[in-house]
XYZ file of C-alpha atoms in Angstrom:
703
model
C 155.754 140.492 199.231
C 152.139 139.639 199.861
C 150.860 142.655 198.045
C 153.068 141.793 194.963
C 151.553 138.288 194.985
C 148.038 139.636 195.181
C 148.503 141.981 192.424
C 150.041 139.722 189.859
C 147.440 137.238 190.779
C 144.711 139.687 189.737
C 146.460 140.418 186.370
C 146.686 136.617 185.592
C 143.041 136.099 186.317
C 141.599 139.081 184.508
C 143.506 138.390 181.380
C 141.908 134.946 180.875
C 138.416 136.146 180.783
C 136.845 134.610 177.783
C 135.243 137.349 175.686
C 134.732 137.415 172.060
C 135.091 141.077 171.807
C 138.592 141.045 173.477
C 141.333 138.664 173.644
C 144.354 138.242 175.834
C 147.617 139.247 174.383
C 149.555 137.159 177.090
C 151.183 133.917 176.245
C 150.239 130.769 178.190
C 151.432 127.313 178.732
C 148.466 125.035 179.846
C 149.553 122.867 182.657
C 146.329 120.709 182.634
C 146.823 116.958 181.973
C 148.632 114.003 183.585
C 150.866 114.604 186.591
C 152.850 112.169 188.951
C 151.920 112.520 192.515
C 153.214 110.946 195.602
C 150.047 108.905 195.861
C 150.082 107.790 192.233
C 149.493 109.114 188.846
C 146.606 111.715 188.482
C 144.875 114.052 186.327
C 145.023 118.048 187.115
C 143.007 120.100 187.381
C 141.310 117.482 189.878
C 141.401 116.305 193.519
C 142.668 113.132 195.141
C 138.932 111.941 195.650
C 138.284 112.324 191.918
C 141.627 110.487 190.957
C 140.788 107.808 193.537
C 144.147 108.213 195.141
C 144.705 106.841 198.668
C 143.607 103.536 200.044
C 139.804 104.183 199.659
C 139.049 103.219 203.121
C 135.932 105.097 204.558
C 133.222 104.442 207.185
C 129.904 103.134 205.885
C 127.792 103.843 209.139
C 127.755 107.812 208.948
C 124.140 109.128 209.174
C 125.240 112.825 209.802
C 126.397 113.509 206.272
C 127.485 112.295 202.940
C 130.697 110.079 202.949
C 133.900 110.553 200.984
C 134.863 107.215 199.354
C 138.470 108.002 198.994
C 139.195 110.569 201.657
C 142.702 111.925 202.212
C 144.038 114.491 204.574
C 147.777 115.541 204.343
C 150.489 116.508 202.131
C 150.566 115.469 198.425
C 153.392 116.397 195.940
C 152.746 116.808 192.219
C 155.501 116.822 189.696
C 155.994 117.355 186.079
C 158.399 118.337 183.473
C 157.315 121.354 181.347
C 158.847 122.798 178.234
C 159.291 126.565 178.199
C 159.176 127.888 174.514
C 161.704 130.246 173.102
C 159.191 133.117 172.695
C 158.913 133.237 176.359
C 162.486 133.786 177.041
C 163.445 136.823 179.025
C 159.874 137.536 180.034
C 158.150 137.770 183.432
C 156.608 134.261 184.138
C 153.834 133.535 186.528
C 152.559 130.110 187.718
C 148.720 130.210 188.159
C 146.637 127.817 190.255
C 142.967 129.168 190.388
C 141.792 127.406 193.543
C 143.864 125.031 195.720
C 144.863 124.597 199.246
C 148.183 125.837 201.053
C 150.986 125.183 198.454
C 154.624 125.162 197.981
C 156.413 125.515 194.707
C 159.670 124.187 193.391
C 161.287 124.887 190.026
C 164.163 122.580 189.012
C 164.545 121.664 192.757
C 164.747 125.326 194.097
C 161.959 126.715 196.374
C 159.945 129.461 194.821
C 157.728 130.119 197.944
C 154.758 129.164 199.836
C 150.939 130.437 199.727
C 148.475 129.704 202.377
C 145.183 131.179 201.251
C 142.278 129.298 200.041
C 139.903 131.650 198.112
C 141.987 133.479 195.639
C 144.370 132.017 193.187
C 147.823 130.882 194.057
C 150.016 132.997 191.612
C 153.910 132.661 191.849
C 156.241 134.886 190.194
C 158.809 132.379 188.536
C 162.678 132.804 188.151
C 164.187 133.587 185.001
C 163.826 130.174 182.824
C 165.807 129.400 179.784
C 163.987 127.614 176.960
C 163.755 124.009 177.422
C 162.547 121.533 179.895
C 162.019 122.518 183.615
C 160.737 120.311 186.534
C 157.918 121.579 188.522
C 156.949 120.143 191.871
C 153.942 121.416 193.686
C 153.168 120.518 197.405
C 149.466 120.722 198.434
C 148.556 120.413 202.159
C 145.215 119.841 203.266
C 146.154 118.628 206.680
C 144.604 120.051 209.868
C 147.950 121.904 210.762
C 147.955 123.832 207.327
C 145.328 126.365 208.246
C 143.968 127.683 211.664
C 141.888 125.195 213.401
C 138.898 127.644 213.610
C 138.235 127.570 209.908
C 138.062 123.815 209.777
C 134.387 123.629 210.566
C 133.636 126.216 207.899
C 131.791 125.200 204.655
C 135.221 126.199 202.858
C 136.786 123.266 204.606
C 134.519 120.705 206.195
C 133.618 117.256 204.997
C 130.128 118.055 205.946
C 129.266 119.733 202.576
C 132.105 120.717 200.383
C 134.862 118.433 201.148
C 138.366 119.044 202.398
C 139.771 118.110 199.101
C 143.350 118.046 197.994
C 144.224 119.075 194.604
C 144.364 121.953 192.135
C 141.059 123.258 190.376
C 140.287 125.591 187.597
C 142.616 127.350 185.451
C 146.155 126.152 185.784
C 149.015 127.595 183.642
C 152.282 129.502 183.213
C 151.719 132.931 181.677
C 154.249 135.452 180.280
C 154.069 138.995 180.328
C 156.634 142.058 179.793
C 158.473 143.118 182.808
C 156.502 146.301 182.808
C 152.947 145.161 183.109
C 149.394 145.626 184.331
C 149.042 144.249 187.927
C 145.228 144.897 188.210
C 142.168 146.784 187.187
C 139.293 147.760 189.434
C 136.119 149.405 188.202
C 134.109 151.749 190.482
C 130.740 152.452 188.805
C 128.462 155.227 189.753
C 125.085 155.135 188.325
C 124.044 158.353 189.465
C 126.976 160.134 187.886
C 126.895 157.977 184.677
C 130.525 157.213 185.264
C 132.842 154.371 185.868
C 136.292 155.121 187.520
C 138.987 152.702 186.412
C 141.789 152.284 188.788
C 144.851 150.771 187.075
C 147.849 149.386 188.887
C 151.038 149.128 186.722
C 154.336 147.758 187.727
C 157.359 149.191 185.782
C 160.873 147.765 185.808
C 162.308 151.351 184.948
C 161.417 155.151 184.753
C 159.650 155.294 181.496
C 156.499 156.431 179.689
C 153.630 154.338 178.428
C 150.057 154.628 176.925
C 147.030 153.044 178.465
C 143.939 152.462 176.303
C 140.534 151.687 177.515
C 137.797 149.816 175.396
C 134.399 148.949 176.508
C 131.137 147.584 175.257
C 127.994 145.593 176.359
C 128.328 142.050 175.559
C 125.307 140.116 177.013
C 122.389 142.242 175.697
C 120.916 143.060 172.375
C 120.988 146.689 173.012
C 124.614 147.082 172.137
C 126.527 150.149 173.762
C 130.030 150.731 172.516
C 132.112 153.367 174.378
C 134.792 155.378 172.364
C 138.170 154.250 173.165
C 139.955 156.296 175.563
C 143.826 156.755 175.496
C 146.025 158.293 178.066
C 149.934 158.911 178.133
C 151.461 158.064 181.521
C 154.889 158.537 183.043
C 155.967 155.570 185.080
C 158.116 155.296 187.981
C 160.276 152.203 188.672
C 158.098 150.098 190.852
C 154.332 150.189 191.540
C 152.223 153.129 189.674
C 148.600 153.831 190.435
C 146.602 155.621 187.944
C 142.778 156.605 187.589
C 140.623 157.152 184.536
C 137.009 157.941 184.154
C 134.652 156.452 181.621
C 131.710 158.629 180.963
C 128.914 156.214 180.324
C 126.753 158.665 178.612
C 122.938 158.714 178.114
C 122.956 155.238 176.614
C 124.301 153.714 179.684
C 122.741 150.285 180.843
C 122.460 149.326 184.436
C 122.744 145.910 186.123
C 120.140 144.413 188.286
C 118.102 141.198 188.792
C 115.771 142.431 185.965
C 118.278 143.451 183.390
C 122.007 142.226 184.200
C 123.755 144.123 181.356
C 127.483 143.646 181.546
C 130.360 145.680 179.945
C 133.512 144.050 178.897
C 136.511 146.255 179.499
C 139.921 145.856 177.820
C 142.759 147.783 179.442
C 145.884 147.850 177.268
C 149.401 149.122 178.310
C 151.884 149.784 175.763
C 155.563 150.652 176.566
C 158.978 150.218 174.805
C 158.973 146.636 176.233
C 155.830 145.748 174.275
C 152.151 145.485 175.189
C 150.125 143.815 178.044
C 146.406 143.746 178.602
C 143.850 142.955 181.250
C 140.160 142.174 180.434
C 137.358 142.204 182.900
C 133.592 142.560 183.183
C 131.892 145.201 185.131
C 128.215 146.276 185.753
C 126.733 149.783 186.262
C 125.075 149.176 189.542
C 124.795 150.853 192.943
C 123.700 148.443 195.625
C 123.048 150.415 198.901
C 120.807 150.702 201.841
C 117.942 153.242 202.554
C 116.590 152.956 206.130
C 115.742 149.286 206.668
C 115.620 148.471 203.115
C 118.099 147.528 200.405
C 118.279 149.322 197.050
C 119.602 148.554 193.655
C 120.171 151.721 191.450
C 117.876 153.680 193.609
C 114.999 151.047 193.512
C 113.954 149.271 196.797
C 114.504 145.615 196.681
C 113.511 142.710 198.693
C 116.176 139.843 199.005
C 114.487 136.427 198.425
C 117.383 134.177 199.257
C 118.812 130.904 199.363
C 121.422 129.689 201.743
C 124.412 127.901 199.801
C 126.931 125.619 201.640
C 128.673 124.267 198.643
C 126.649 121.111 198.250
C 127.971 119.413 195.103
C 127.863 115.668 195.664
C 129.561 114.537 192.495
C 132.782 116.345 192.917
C 132.852 117.591 196.575
C 133.588 121.155 195.463
C 132.037 124.014 193.823
C 131.942 124.165 190.044
C 134.963 125.983 188.423
C 132.969 126.640 185.016
C 130.517 129.394 184.305
C 127.952 126.932 182.466
C 127.487 124.912 185.466
C 126.824 127.655 187.779
C 124.463 129.429 185.370
C 122.327 126.257 185.394
C 122.340 126.257 189.284
C 121.160 130.043 189.254
C 118.626 129.539 186.598
C 116.948 126.801 188.789
C 117.007 128.976 191.721
C 115.447 132.114 189.891
C 112.695 129.689 188.503
C 111.620 129.492 192.125
C 111.780 133.211 192.608
C 115.327 133.416 194.238
C 117.245 136.512 193.597
C 120.004 136.364 196.333
C 122.489 133.925 197.514
C 124.212 133.802 200.881
C 127.188 131.639 200.906
C 127.609 129.901 204.355
C 131.222 130.589 205.637
C 132.699 130.157 202.262
C 133.305 131.998 198.993
C 132.790 130.318 195.771
C 135.333 130.309 192.781
C 135.149 133.273 190.235
C 132.890 131.258 187.905
C 129.990 131.476 190.610
C 130.247 135.345 190.339
C 130.544 135.359 186.630
C 127.432 133.348 186.334
C 125.636 135.460 188.849
C 126.590 138.445 186.850
C 124.966 137.046 183.720
C 121.766 135.734 185.360
C 121.079 138.752 187.965
C 121.859 137.195 191.210
C 122.851 139.354 194.350
C 125.655 137.458 196.061
C 126.838 137.638 199.711
C 130.049 135.848 200.326
C 131.534 134.949 203.631
C 134.969 134.427 205.178
C 135.683 130.862 206.232
C 134.781 131.099 209.890
C 132.293 129.510 212.250
C 133.496 130.274 215.455
C 134.719 133.405 217.317
C 136.871 136.263 216.789
C 139.368 137.456 219.451
C 142.281 140.042 219.297
C 144.692 137.469 220.805
C 144.198 134.836 217.967
C 146.805 136.531 215.606
C 147.097 133.333 213.394
C 143.412 133.272 212.747
C 142.947 136.876 212.263
C 145.885 137.413 209.796
C 144.462 134.449 207.753
C 141.062 135.957 207.522
C 142.192 139.411 206.874
C 144.438 138.018 204.105
C 141.365 136.164 202.612
C 139.188 139.224 202.846
C 141.488 141.524 200.961
C 142.381 139.125 198.280
C 138.748 138.254 197.684
C 137.744 141.995 197.383
C 140.554 142.467 194.837
C 139.915 139.237 193.074
C 135.982 139.330 193.000
C 135.435 143.137 193.511
C 134.683 143.971 189.704
C 131.613 141.467 189.525
C 128.395 143.458 189.939
C 126.881 140.392 191.509
C 129.297 140.641 194.584
C 127.079 142.850 196.727
C 127.849 141.744 200.287
C 130.619 140.391 202.410
C 130.226 138.863 205.895
C 132.752 137.758 208.421
C 131.334 134.238 208.639
C 128.540 132.305 210.086
C 127.063 132.772 213.717
C 130.196 134.235 215.153
C 130.888 135.471 218.641
C 133.836 137.365 219.941
C 135.118 140.916 220.048
C 132.816 143.516 218.178
C 135.088 146.489 218.295
C 137.789 144.128 216.350
C 135.050 143.238 213.794
C 133.967 146.856 213.457
C 137.751 147.840 212.775
C 137.950 144.968 210.151
C 134.634 146.262 208.311
C 136.009 150.011 208.354
C 139.311 148.746 206.728
C 137.113 146.825 204.121
C 134.912 149.795 203.320
C 138.203 152.119 202.946
C 139.823 149.428 200.626
C 136.519 148.698 198.511
C 133.238 150.617 198.956
C 131.422 148.784 196.283
C 129.885 146.268 198.581
C 127.941 146.123 201.992
C 129.585 144.681 204.881
C 128.312 142.853 207.876
C 129.839 141.215 211.082
C 128.570 137.965 209.869
C 125.379 135.935 209.722
C 123.278 135.607 212.940
C 126.209 136.353 215.120
C 125.403 135.901 218.791
C 122.391 133.752 217.709
C 120.724 137.133 217.322
C 120.652 137.937 220.975
C 123.224 140.857 220.337
C 120.567 142.831 218.339
C 121.544 145.525 216.109
C 125.141 146.651 216.796
C 126.785 149.835 215.020
C 129.160 149.246 212.491
C 127.725 146.987 209.791
C 125.642 147.842 207.060
C 122.949 145.300 207.329
C 121.918 142.746 209.981
C 121.455 139.002 209.116
C 119.674 137.492 211.986
C 116.898 135.009 213.351
C 115.991 137.706 216.202
C 116.847 141.364 216.738
C 118.019 141.045 220.330
C 116.100 139.752 223.365
C 112.458 140.510 224.078
C 109.142 139.590 225.499
C 107.741 136.630 223.668
C 108.264 136.563 219.848
C 108.435 140.325 219.535
C 112.020 140.210 218.350
C 111.847 137.305 216.084
C 112.282 137.769 212.316
C 111.827 133.997 211.299
C 108.731 132.109 212.129
C 110.155 128.671 213.335
C 113.019 127.481 215.489
C 114.239 124.334 217.113
C 112.480 123.984 220.374
C 115.601 124.714 222.247
C 116.216 128.000 220.632
C 112.604 129.377 221.074
C 109.525 128.656 223.388
C 107.695 125.742 221.822
C 109.309 126.199 218.486
C 108.612 129.953 217.784
C 105.724 131.657 215.926
C 104.788 128.920 213.438
C 104.492 126.155 215.981
C 102.922 128.089 218.935
C 100.573 130.694 217.681
C 97.171 130.289 215.935
C 97.771 130.194 212.219
C 96.884 133.301 210.450
C 98.080 135.537 207.559
C 97.983 138.897 209.071
C 100.816 138.934 211.653
C 104.359 140.119 210.641
C 107.838 141.197 212.061
C 107.102 144.788 212.487
C 107.918 144.934 216.155
C 111.148 143.288 215.475
C 112.172 145.557 212.734
C 111.512 148.607 214.772
C 114.552 147.656 216.849
C 117.069 147.878 213.978
C 118.057 151.105 212.185
C 119.472 149.087 209.110
C 118.136 146.418 206.918
C 117.494 142.973 208.510
C 117.762 139.819 206.581
C 115.899 136.895 208.136
C 118.394 133.999 208.766
C 118.080 130.424 207.509
C 114.359 130.506 207.584
C 112.342 127.395 206.970
C 114.243 124.268 207.868
C 111.439 122.163 207.347
C 112.357 118.413 206.876
C 111.106 116.195 204.110
C 111.240 112.448 204.034
C 113.812 111.059 201.491
C 112.938 109.737 198.150
C 115.301 106.818 197.989
C 115.524 106.772 194.108
C 117.979 109.526 194.671
C 120.499 107.087 195.696
C 121.103 106.180 191.962
C 122.478 109.640 191.356
C 125.519 109.363 193.534
C 128.061 108.448 191.013
C 130.768 110.764 192.184
C 133.146 111.081 195.202
C 130.488 111.350 197.718
C 128.109 108.300 198.801
C 124.865 108.599 200.878
C 125.269 105.699 203.187
C 122.977 107.744 205.360
C 120.053 107.422 203.042
C 120.846 103.612 202.914
C 120.544 103.414 206.518
C 117.350 105.428 206.808
C 115.907 103.230 204.009
C 116.953 99.979 205.989
C 115.540 101.256 209.268
C 112.046 101.748 207.317
C 112.307 98.132 205.875
C 113.113 96.658 209.204
C 109.827 98.199 210.464
C 107.744 96.981 207.692
C 106.967 100.561 206.337
C 108.603 100.203 202.910
C 105.370 100.435 201.125
C 104.759 103.860 202.641
C 107.964 105.495 201.309
C 106.254 107.529 198.512
C 103.393 108.555 200.905
C 105.877 109.973 203.584
C 107.803 111.728 200.909
C 104.750 113.453 199.354
C 103.081 114.157 202.706
C 105.978 115.692 204.359
C 106.940 117.572 201.194
C 103.398 119.109 200.758
C 103.490 120.177 204.370
C 106.902 121.592 204.054
C 105.705 123.681 201.032
C 102.724 125.044 203.048
C 105.215 125.910 205.861
C 107.730 127.583 203.484
C 104.684 129.603 201.954
C 103.777 130.790 205.594
C 107.252 131.535 206.390
C 108.082 133.595 203.270
C 104.689 135.392 203.326
C 105.262 136.563 207.023
C 108.354 138.417 205.680
C 106.754 139.824 202.408
C 103.907 141.165 204.770
C 106.494 143.206 206.924
C 107.073 146.704 205.563
C 110.790 147.551 205.729
C 112.086 143.948 206.128
C 115.135 143.529 203.870
C 114.583 139.989 202.949
C 115.198 136.379 203.908
C 117.420 133.453 203.131
C 116.067 129.860 203.314
C 117.938 127.011 204.709
C 117.435 125.866 201.965
C 115.834 125.625 198.624
C 117.912 122.261 198.119
C 118.694 119.624 200.657
C 121.582 120.505 203.172
C 123.302 116.852 203.682
C 125.681 118.161 206.501
C 124.834 118.632 210.190
C 122.716 115.557 210.694
C 121.519 115.142 207.127
C 119.198 118.192 207.068
C 116.873 117.169 204.115
C 115.042 120.579 204.188
C 114.955 121.184 200.367
C 112.038 121.036 197.840
C 114.880 120.258 195.669
C 117.415 117.451 196.242
C 121.202 117.891 196.808
C 121.610 117.959 193.012
C 119.116 120.938 192.530
C 116.607 118.602 191.022
C 112.990 118.879 191.729
C 111.447 116.392 194.294
C 108.172 116.544 192.311
C 106.517 118.171 195.111
C 105.882 121.813 193.834
C 106.374 123.394 190.651
C 108.394 126.535 190.072
C 105.453 128.458 189.068
C 103.476 127.602 192.299
C 106.481 128.374 194.441
C 107.003 131.683 192.659
C 103.376 132.478 193.491
C 104.533 133.479 196.958
C 108.412 134.123 196.180
C 108.708 136.837 193.557
C 108.860 140.552 193.041
C 105.329 141.056 193.116
C 103.012 138.727 195.429
C 99.331 139.069 196.031
C 98.663 138.595 199.815
C 95.336 137.557 201.422
C 95.104 138.880 204.940
C 93.155 136.543 207.380
C 92.929 136.391 211.043
C 92.434 132.491 210.862
C 92.165 129.585 208.605
C 88.945 128.174 210.280
C 85.626 130.001 210.299
C 82.097 129.083 211.407
C 79.160 129.885 209.068
C 77.947 132.379 211.797
C 80.969 134.572 211.133
C 81.583 137.029 208.516
C 84.462 136.546 206.118
C 86.768 139.611 206.279
C 89.868 138.971 204.120
C 92.402 142.019 203.383
C 93.825 142.076 200.053
C 97.446 143.155 199.752
C 100.310 143.397 197.320
C 104.070 143.572 197.676
C 105.879 145.332 194.866
C 109.619 145.291 194.425
C 109.565 145.728 190.431
C 111.237 148.771 189.096
C 107.920 150.715 188.698
C 104.721 151.339 190.631
C 102.175 148.678 190.409
C 98.699 150.155 188.917
C 96.497 147.207 187.857
C 93.379 145.641 189.309
C 93.718 142.711 191.839
C 91.284 139.969 191.109
C 90.191 137.501 193.582
C 87.985 134.341 193.516
C 86.694 132.250 196.651
C 85.074 129.114 195.971
C 84.219 125.813 197.629
C 86.482 122.501 196.851
C 83.896 120.160 198.400
C 81.406 118.646 196.045
C 78.725 118.782 198.767
C 78.862 122.547 198.916
C 78.227 125.179 196.041
C 79.956 128.422 197.025
C 81.441 130.905 194.840
C 82.271 134.743 195.184
C 84.775 136.690 193.040
C 85.644 140.343 192.406
C 88.104 142.869 191.431
C 89.816 145.967 193.301
C 91.781 148.670 191.854
C 95.314 148.469 193.159
C 98.137 151.246 193.181
C 101.262 150.056 195.184
C 104.220 152.318 194.955
C 107.726 150.802 194.141
C 109.227 149.047 197.147
C 105.953 148.950 199.314
C 103.665 146.417 200.529
C 100.113 147.832 200.803
C 96.652 146.579 201.754
C 94.546 147.711 198.529
C 91.007 146.390 199.418
C 88.947 143.738 201.285
C 86.897 140.681 200.462
C 83.744 140.436 202.436
C 81.134 137.914 202.526
C 78.387 136.199 204.810
C 78.877 132.404 205.091
C 75.349 131.556 206.375
C 74.401 129.648 203.331
C 77.073 126.948 203.805
C 75.509 124.366 205.934
C 78.287 121.729 206.011
C 81.921 121.559 206.682
C 83.772 122.516 203.500
C 87.329 123.592 202.219
């Protein structure tokens, strides 16, 4: 039964993709609008928080996170009468809820079933319904007992970031198909072969023949590429049928990457004596892989410049369900040089992947776990595996979906984790897989079985030799790690740590440099969450007579944080062979004690501390680096600065590197400048020259 639900779910979702080139031929009843609920009248899609259902009682003294003003945990029943039109009579009917919590469905008082997953849509096969009015009742349960206890601290569930909302989000409808229909379509691209293998699952209610037609073309690029239609006669057995077709992409094939995220729209049509059915899906021609300790995209080495995402959306308490909102998020992140998103113990809705496809973002999803994995915990294990396989089927065609991890900072049975990943690869080899992010807090080092390692350290070792991030809490590393406890310089790197891993290493949750709040942000909180924490911090400042220094505190801590982020990111860029990093965070992380660590606020708006252009100066595919032993020199020393360049564009760098050194002090006149030829191979960081100068003519302290 589970597999049937998964497959019909995919067919429903894929058919609703909005493409001007192709249109779904499935009939649909939109279920959005007014509904009656056990807590009062409401609007769906929506949540109990947005509908202000419940008594509205909430604490006002919480400093560790934002506060839900209409919290609710428990069972809510939503009811409505729906009219089934004559043209749907005798057809297969599906009720589709794109994103919700564990649900139970009744039609005209009879139970249809229960579904307990949280990432993929809930897709119910309905009984035969005669034309006319029918009563729908949907029970949604977000109580602690509705899911395994271990996932309730994950960002898929916790009130610390995404709220534990109750409701139904996104697409919400009843859809009709013939009884012989397309269950799902999966696209397996091969850039090297210039082919795309199309796996089509068809359910047939009888032994019969049919015709499958494939149509494909680019849709988001000015360089249009339309493939010739492909038609195949197929013999169908009663039940599930699997067929494979191959699209020859030809010499005009366009690839997908951060630099040119070209998408193809694919329309798969099935024609039988019962009628026609179709599924529309996007795909991209991309190969995301590893080569030694680095990642590659279509054969080119890439460096992941990442952002941690914990589902921070204060107005709604959940991730956007529309592509437009996510595109705005990704465009902002890209303006600061980000090309990679790591979702902390949650997987966002389809709209996030669709927007990442368009914007050229490499996406790492995670299962909803922040805890431990044990062979004995059958309820949790079954829940996680169900989420994983449904996510792979539901999101798998998106080229932006490049990586999947088991969760955040996990412990437990490595052999079991390895078995799970082996199963995932066998099911879907389009993605890279890891045991999780920062498992065993890095002390376990590189463990066989995963494709890449996301960690703060590569096992234990002397001093900081295994560290792959520059700063820690003082309880996690001696005196806070490299940045806090070594002489500031711009030559050191993580080479010693990278040598301990045979596969790519992503530096985990780098940065975490706190910035004092700007209390003007308070007025932005007009949705389901309110920042009583910020009010409390502001009141404490007032009580101590420091209110006139708010802006000074904000600017000073912000500018210092930017300098620290620059130092941290360049530490990674200097390291030949490092796979990348993901910051905690480009934006504020309002959970876990109000971690205001972003140069952007919780709304992804600038704090006015650093421009995107300046930040991209040290967070981009190509970054010039000055290699210095120290930041402080005496005029008796000779200045000797190495000039280096990182190059992760899709071609070699062959241009001069210009440099200029000048005094910023009015009392000292000192100017040096020059140019060095630079040739840096693709995917390399190389020193290309030196800047040398005596300093004897400087007779006063100067910057």
